[in-house]
Short mmCIF file of C-alpha atoms in Angstrom, two decimals:
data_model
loop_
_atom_site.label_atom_id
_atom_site.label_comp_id
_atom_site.label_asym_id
_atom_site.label_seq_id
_atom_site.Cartn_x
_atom_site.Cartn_y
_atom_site.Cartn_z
CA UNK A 1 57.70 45.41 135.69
CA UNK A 2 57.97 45.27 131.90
CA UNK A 3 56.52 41.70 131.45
CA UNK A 4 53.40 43.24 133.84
CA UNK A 5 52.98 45.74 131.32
CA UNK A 6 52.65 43.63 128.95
CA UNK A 7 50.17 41.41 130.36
CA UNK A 8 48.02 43.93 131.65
CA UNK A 9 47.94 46.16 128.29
CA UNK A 10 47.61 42.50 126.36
CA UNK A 11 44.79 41.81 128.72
CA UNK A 12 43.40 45.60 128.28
CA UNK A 13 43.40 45.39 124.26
CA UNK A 14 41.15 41.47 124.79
CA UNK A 15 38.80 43.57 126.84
CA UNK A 16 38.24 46.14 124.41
CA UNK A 17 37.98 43.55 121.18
CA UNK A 18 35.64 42.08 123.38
CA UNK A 19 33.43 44.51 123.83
CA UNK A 20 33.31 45.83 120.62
CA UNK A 21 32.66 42.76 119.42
CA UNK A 22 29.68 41.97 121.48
CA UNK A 23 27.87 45.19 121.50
CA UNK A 24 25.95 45.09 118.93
CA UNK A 25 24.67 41.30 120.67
CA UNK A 26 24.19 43.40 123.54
CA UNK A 27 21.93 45.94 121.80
CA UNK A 28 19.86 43.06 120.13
CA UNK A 29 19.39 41.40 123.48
CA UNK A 30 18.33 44.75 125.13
CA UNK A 31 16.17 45.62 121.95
CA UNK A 32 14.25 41.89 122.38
CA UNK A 33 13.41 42.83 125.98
CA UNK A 34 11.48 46.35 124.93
CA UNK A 35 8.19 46.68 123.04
CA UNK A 36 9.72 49.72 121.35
CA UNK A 37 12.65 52.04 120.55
CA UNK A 38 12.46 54.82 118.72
CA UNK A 39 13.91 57.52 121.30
CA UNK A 40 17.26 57.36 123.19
CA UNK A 41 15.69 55.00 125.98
CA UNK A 42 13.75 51.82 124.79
CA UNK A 43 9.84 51.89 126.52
CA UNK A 44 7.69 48.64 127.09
CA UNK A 45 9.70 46.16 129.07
CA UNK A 46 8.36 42.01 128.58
CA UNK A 47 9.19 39.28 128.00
CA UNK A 48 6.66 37.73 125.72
CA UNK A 49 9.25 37.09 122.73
CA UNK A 50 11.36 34.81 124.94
CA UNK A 51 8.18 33.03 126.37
CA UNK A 52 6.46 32.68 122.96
CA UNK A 53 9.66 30.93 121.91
CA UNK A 54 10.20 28.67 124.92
CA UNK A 55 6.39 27.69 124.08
CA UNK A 56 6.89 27.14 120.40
CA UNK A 57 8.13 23.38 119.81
CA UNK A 58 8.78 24.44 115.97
CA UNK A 59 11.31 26.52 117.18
CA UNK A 60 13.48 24.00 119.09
CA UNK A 61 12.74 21.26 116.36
CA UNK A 62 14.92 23.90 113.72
CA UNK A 63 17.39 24.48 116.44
CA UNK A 64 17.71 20.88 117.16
CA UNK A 65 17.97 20.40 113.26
CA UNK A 66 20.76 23.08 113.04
CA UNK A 67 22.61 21.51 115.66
CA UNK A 68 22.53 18.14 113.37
CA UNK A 69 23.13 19.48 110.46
CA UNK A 70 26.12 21.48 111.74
CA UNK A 71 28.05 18.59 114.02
CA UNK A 72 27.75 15.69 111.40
CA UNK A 73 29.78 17.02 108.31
CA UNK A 74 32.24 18.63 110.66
CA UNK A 75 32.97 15.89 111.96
CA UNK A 76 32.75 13.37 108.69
CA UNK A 77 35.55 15.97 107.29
CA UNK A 78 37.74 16.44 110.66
CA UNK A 79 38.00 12.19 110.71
CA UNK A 80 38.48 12.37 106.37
CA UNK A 81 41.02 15.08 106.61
CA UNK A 82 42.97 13.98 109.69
CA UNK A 83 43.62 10.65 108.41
CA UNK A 84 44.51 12.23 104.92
CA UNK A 85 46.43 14.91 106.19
CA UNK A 86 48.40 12.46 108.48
CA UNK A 87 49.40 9.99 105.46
CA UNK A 88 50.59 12.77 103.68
CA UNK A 89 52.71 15.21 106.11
CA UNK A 90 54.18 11.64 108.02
CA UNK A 91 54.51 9.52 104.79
CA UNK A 92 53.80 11.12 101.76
CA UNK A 93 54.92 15.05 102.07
CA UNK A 94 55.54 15.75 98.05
CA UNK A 95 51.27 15.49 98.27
CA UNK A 96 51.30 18.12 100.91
CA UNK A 97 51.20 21.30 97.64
CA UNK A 98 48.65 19.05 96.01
CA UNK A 99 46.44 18.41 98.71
CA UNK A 100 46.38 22.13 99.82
CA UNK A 101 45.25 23.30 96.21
CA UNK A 102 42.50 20.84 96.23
CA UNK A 103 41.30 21.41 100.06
CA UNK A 104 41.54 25.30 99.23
CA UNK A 105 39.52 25.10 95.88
CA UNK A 106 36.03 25.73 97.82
CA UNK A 107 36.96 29.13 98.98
CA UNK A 108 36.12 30.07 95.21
CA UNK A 109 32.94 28.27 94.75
CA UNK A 110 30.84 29.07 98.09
CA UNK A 111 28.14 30.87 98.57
CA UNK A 112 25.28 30.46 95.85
CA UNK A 113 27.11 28.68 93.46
CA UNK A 114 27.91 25.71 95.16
CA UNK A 115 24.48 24.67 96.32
CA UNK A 116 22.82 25.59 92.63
CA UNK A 117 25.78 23.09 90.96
CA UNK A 118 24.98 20.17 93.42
CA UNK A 119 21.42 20.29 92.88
CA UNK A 120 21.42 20.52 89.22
CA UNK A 121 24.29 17.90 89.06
CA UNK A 122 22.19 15.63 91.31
CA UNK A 123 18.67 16.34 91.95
CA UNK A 124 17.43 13.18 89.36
CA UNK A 125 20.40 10.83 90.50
CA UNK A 126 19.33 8.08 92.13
CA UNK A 127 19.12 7.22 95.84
CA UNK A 128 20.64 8.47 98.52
CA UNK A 129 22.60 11.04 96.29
CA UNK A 130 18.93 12.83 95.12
CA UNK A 131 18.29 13.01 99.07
CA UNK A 132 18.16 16.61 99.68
CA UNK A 133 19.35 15.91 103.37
CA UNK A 134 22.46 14.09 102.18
CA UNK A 135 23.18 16.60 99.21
CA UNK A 136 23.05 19.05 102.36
CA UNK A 137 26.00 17.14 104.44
CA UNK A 138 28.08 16.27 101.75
CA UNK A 139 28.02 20.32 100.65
CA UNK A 140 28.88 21.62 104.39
CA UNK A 141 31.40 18.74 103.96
CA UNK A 142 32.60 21.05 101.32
CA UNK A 143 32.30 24.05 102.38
CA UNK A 144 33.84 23.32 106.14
CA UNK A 145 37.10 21.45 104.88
CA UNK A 146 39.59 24.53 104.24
CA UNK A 147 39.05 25.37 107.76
CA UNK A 148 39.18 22.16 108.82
CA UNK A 149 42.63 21.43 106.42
CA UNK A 150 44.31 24.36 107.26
CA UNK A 151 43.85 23.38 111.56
CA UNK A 152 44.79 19.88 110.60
CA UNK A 153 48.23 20.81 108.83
CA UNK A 154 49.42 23.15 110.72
CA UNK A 155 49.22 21.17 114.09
CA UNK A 156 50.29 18.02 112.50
CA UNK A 157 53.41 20.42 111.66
CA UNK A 158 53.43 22.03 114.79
CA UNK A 159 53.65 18.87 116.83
CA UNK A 160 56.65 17.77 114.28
CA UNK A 161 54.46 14.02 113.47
CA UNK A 162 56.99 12.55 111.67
CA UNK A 163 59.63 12.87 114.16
CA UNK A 164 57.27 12.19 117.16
CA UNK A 165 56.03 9.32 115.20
CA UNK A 166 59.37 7.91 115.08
CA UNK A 167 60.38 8.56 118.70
CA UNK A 168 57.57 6.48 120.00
CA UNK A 169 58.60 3.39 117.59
CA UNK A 170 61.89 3.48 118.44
CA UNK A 171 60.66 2.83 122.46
CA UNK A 172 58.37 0.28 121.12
CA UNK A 173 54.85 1.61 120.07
CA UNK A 174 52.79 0.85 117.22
CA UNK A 175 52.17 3.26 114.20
CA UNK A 176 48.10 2.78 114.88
CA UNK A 177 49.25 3.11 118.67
CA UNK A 178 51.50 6.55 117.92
CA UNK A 179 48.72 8.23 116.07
CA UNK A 180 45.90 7.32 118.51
CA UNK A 181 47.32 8.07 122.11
CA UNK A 182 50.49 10.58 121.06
CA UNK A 183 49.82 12.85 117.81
CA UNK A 184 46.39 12.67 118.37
CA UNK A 185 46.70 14.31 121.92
CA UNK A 186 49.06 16.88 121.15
CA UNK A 187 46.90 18.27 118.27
CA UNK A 188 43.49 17.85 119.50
CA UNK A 189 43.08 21.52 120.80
CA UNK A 190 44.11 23.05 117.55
CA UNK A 191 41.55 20.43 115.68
CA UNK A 192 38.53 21.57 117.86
CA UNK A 193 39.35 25.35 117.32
CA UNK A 194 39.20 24.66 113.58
CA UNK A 195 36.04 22.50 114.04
CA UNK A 196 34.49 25.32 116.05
CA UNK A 197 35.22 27.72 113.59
CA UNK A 198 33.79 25.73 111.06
CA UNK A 199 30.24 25.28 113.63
CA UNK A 200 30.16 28.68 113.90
CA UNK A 201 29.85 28.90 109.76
CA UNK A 202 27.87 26.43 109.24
CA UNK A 203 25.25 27.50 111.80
CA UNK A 204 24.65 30.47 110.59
CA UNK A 205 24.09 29.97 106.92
CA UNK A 206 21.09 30.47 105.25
CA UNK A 207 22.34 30.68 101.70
CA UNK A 208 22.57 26.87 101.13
CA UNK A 209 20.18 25.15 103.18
CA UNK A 210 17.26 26.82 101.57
CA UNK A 211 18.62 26.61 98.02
CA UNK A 212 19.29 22.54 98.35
CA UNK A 213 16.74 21.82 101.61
CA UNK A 214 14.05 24.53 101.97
CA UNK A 215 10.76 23.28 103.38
CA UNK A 216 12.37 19.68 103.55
CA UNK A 217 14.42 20.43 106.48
CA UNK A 218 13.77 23.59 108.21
CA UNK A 219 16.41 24.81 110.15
CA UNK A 220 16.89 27.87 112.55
CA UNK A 221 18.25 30.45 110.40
CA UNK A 222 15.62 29.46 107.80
CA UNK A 223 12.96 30.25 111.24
CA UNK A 224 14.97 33.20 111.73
CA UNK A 225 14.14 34.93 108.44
CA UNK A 226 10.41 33.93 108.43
CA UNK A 227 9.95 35.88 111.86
CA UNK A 228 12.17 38.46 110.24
CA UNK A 229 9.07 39.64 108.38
CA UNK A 230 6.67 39.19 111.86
CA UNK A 231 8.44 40.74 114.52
CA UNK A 232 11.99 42.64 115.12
CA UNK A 233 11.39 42.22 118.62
CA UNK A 234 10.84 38.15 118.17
CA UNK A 235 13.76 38.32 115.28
CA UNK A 236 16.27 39.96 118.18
CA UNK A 237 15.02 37.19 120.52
CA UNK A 238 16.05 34.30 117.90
CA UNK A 239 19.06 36.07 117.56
CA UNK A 240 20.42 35.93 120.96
CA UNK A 241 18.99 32.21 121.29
CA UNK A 242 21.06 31.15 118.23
CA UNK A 243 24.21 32.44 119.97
CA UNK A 244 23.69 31.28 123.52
CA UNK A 245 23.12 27.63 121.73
CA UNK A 246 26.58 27.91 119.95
CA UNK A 247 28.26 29.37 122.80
CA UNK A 248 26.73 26.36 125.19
CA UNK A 249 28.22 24.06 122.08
CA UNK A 250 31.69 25.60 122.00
CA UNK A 251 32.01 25.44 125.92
CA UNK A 252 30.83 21.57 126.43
CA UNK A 253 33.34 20.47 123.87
CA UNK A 254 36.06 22.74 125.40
CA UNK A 255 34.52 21.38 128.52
CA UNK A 256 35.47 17.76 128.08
CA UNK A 257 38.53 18.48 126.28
CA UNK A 258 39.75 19.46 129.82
CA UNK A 259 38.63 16.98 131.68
CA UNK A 260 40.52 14.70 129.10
CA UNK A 261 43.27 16.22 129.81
CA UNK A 262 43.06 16.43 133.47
CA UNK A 263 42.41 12.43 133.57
CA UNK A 264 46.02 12.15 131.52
#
């Protein structure tokens, strides 16, 4: 009866975060459907901010850039840092302090700073390091890889790699064949909550991408802050798409994480 309890006033307390934590989404979806609101009750019911979006191929040419610009550093620094992080907590562990002082060093630089020092440092270097595109990747790099680090360790620690690793050569498997189809497996839910986490970061910064990109490579937020000054009503409506887009993300590559695992 206890362990009921529990569950049910666990379950009861997820409800409630829930909720409060998509209200205000709610309000901005219900807001996007109404011409106005300026009383209790909002008046003018359309949908002509959804269809002018649908219509508009700008629109899905900055979402499809997001989406770009937000899978390929996270996963250039998930494949960096797992390889890393696995030398170091299976062979090298007196690196382990070292490595999380330099993986933790961006939380002090984001936000402005960061993108202003990489293009001064290398806006007239030469090819591809002056590409604005590339300057972008490499910075998200950056900016993704505590998150990323701090997943990485702590399943890689969780799992116990070293001994694992040496249980499976002692019946016979290869280190390459350990890492790929045992530690690998065992940590690959923690990695793609950290890598989600990071998505969820990158996509919705504005900050950098129009310091280093701006007109070069429009993306959605950067669409979302033009209409900003058009429409609240078409704003609200760009809102709600940005989040269904990262929720369809987060649930295909939970998706076929699954199915993975079902097929083990």
């Amino acid at each position: 009866m206890r362990e009921t309890g529990k569950k049910r006033g666990s379950s009861g307390l997820l409800w409630v975060i829930g909720i409060y934590l998509l209200f205000p989404l709610l309000l901005t979806f219900i807001y996007s459907l109404f011409t106005e609101w300026i009383t209790i009750l909002p008046k003018g019911f359309t949908l002509n901010a959804y269809l002018e979006l649908f219509r508009d191929s700008y629109f899905w040419s900055c979402i499809g850039r997001t989406v770009l610009i937000s899978v390929v550093p996270i996963v250039i620094c998930t494949i960096v840092v797992l390889l890393a992080m696995y030398v170091v907590v299976v062979y090298l562990p007196k690196l382990d302090s070292i490595m999380k002082v330099i993986c933790t060093i961006p939380y002090a630089i984001q936000g402005v700073i960061l993108p202003i020092s990489v293009l001064g440092l290398y806006v007239n270097a030469p090819e591809p390091f002056s590409n604005r595109v590339f300057m972008l990747v490499c910075t998200y790099c950056i900016v993704v890889l505590p998150y990323i680090y701090q997943g990485v360790r702590n399943n890689l620690n969780a799992v116990h790699a070293p001994r694992l690793l040496e249980a499976a050569q002692m019946l016979g498997a290869g280190r390459f064949y350990a890492f790929w189809n045992i530690i690998l497996p065992n940590i690959a839910s923690g990695v793609m909550v950290s890598a989600m986490l990071a998505l969820s970061i990158v996509f919705g910064d504005f900050v950098i991408i129009n310091t280093l990109a701006g007109n070069y490579f429009p993306t959605g937020q950067m669409y979302l802050y033009a209409v900003m000054k058009q429409s609240g009503q078409k704003a609200s409506a760009v809102i709600v798409l940005l989040f269904i887009v990262t929720l369809l993300i987060s649930l295909a590559v939970f998706g076929l994480q699954k199915d993975k695992k079902k097929e083990r």
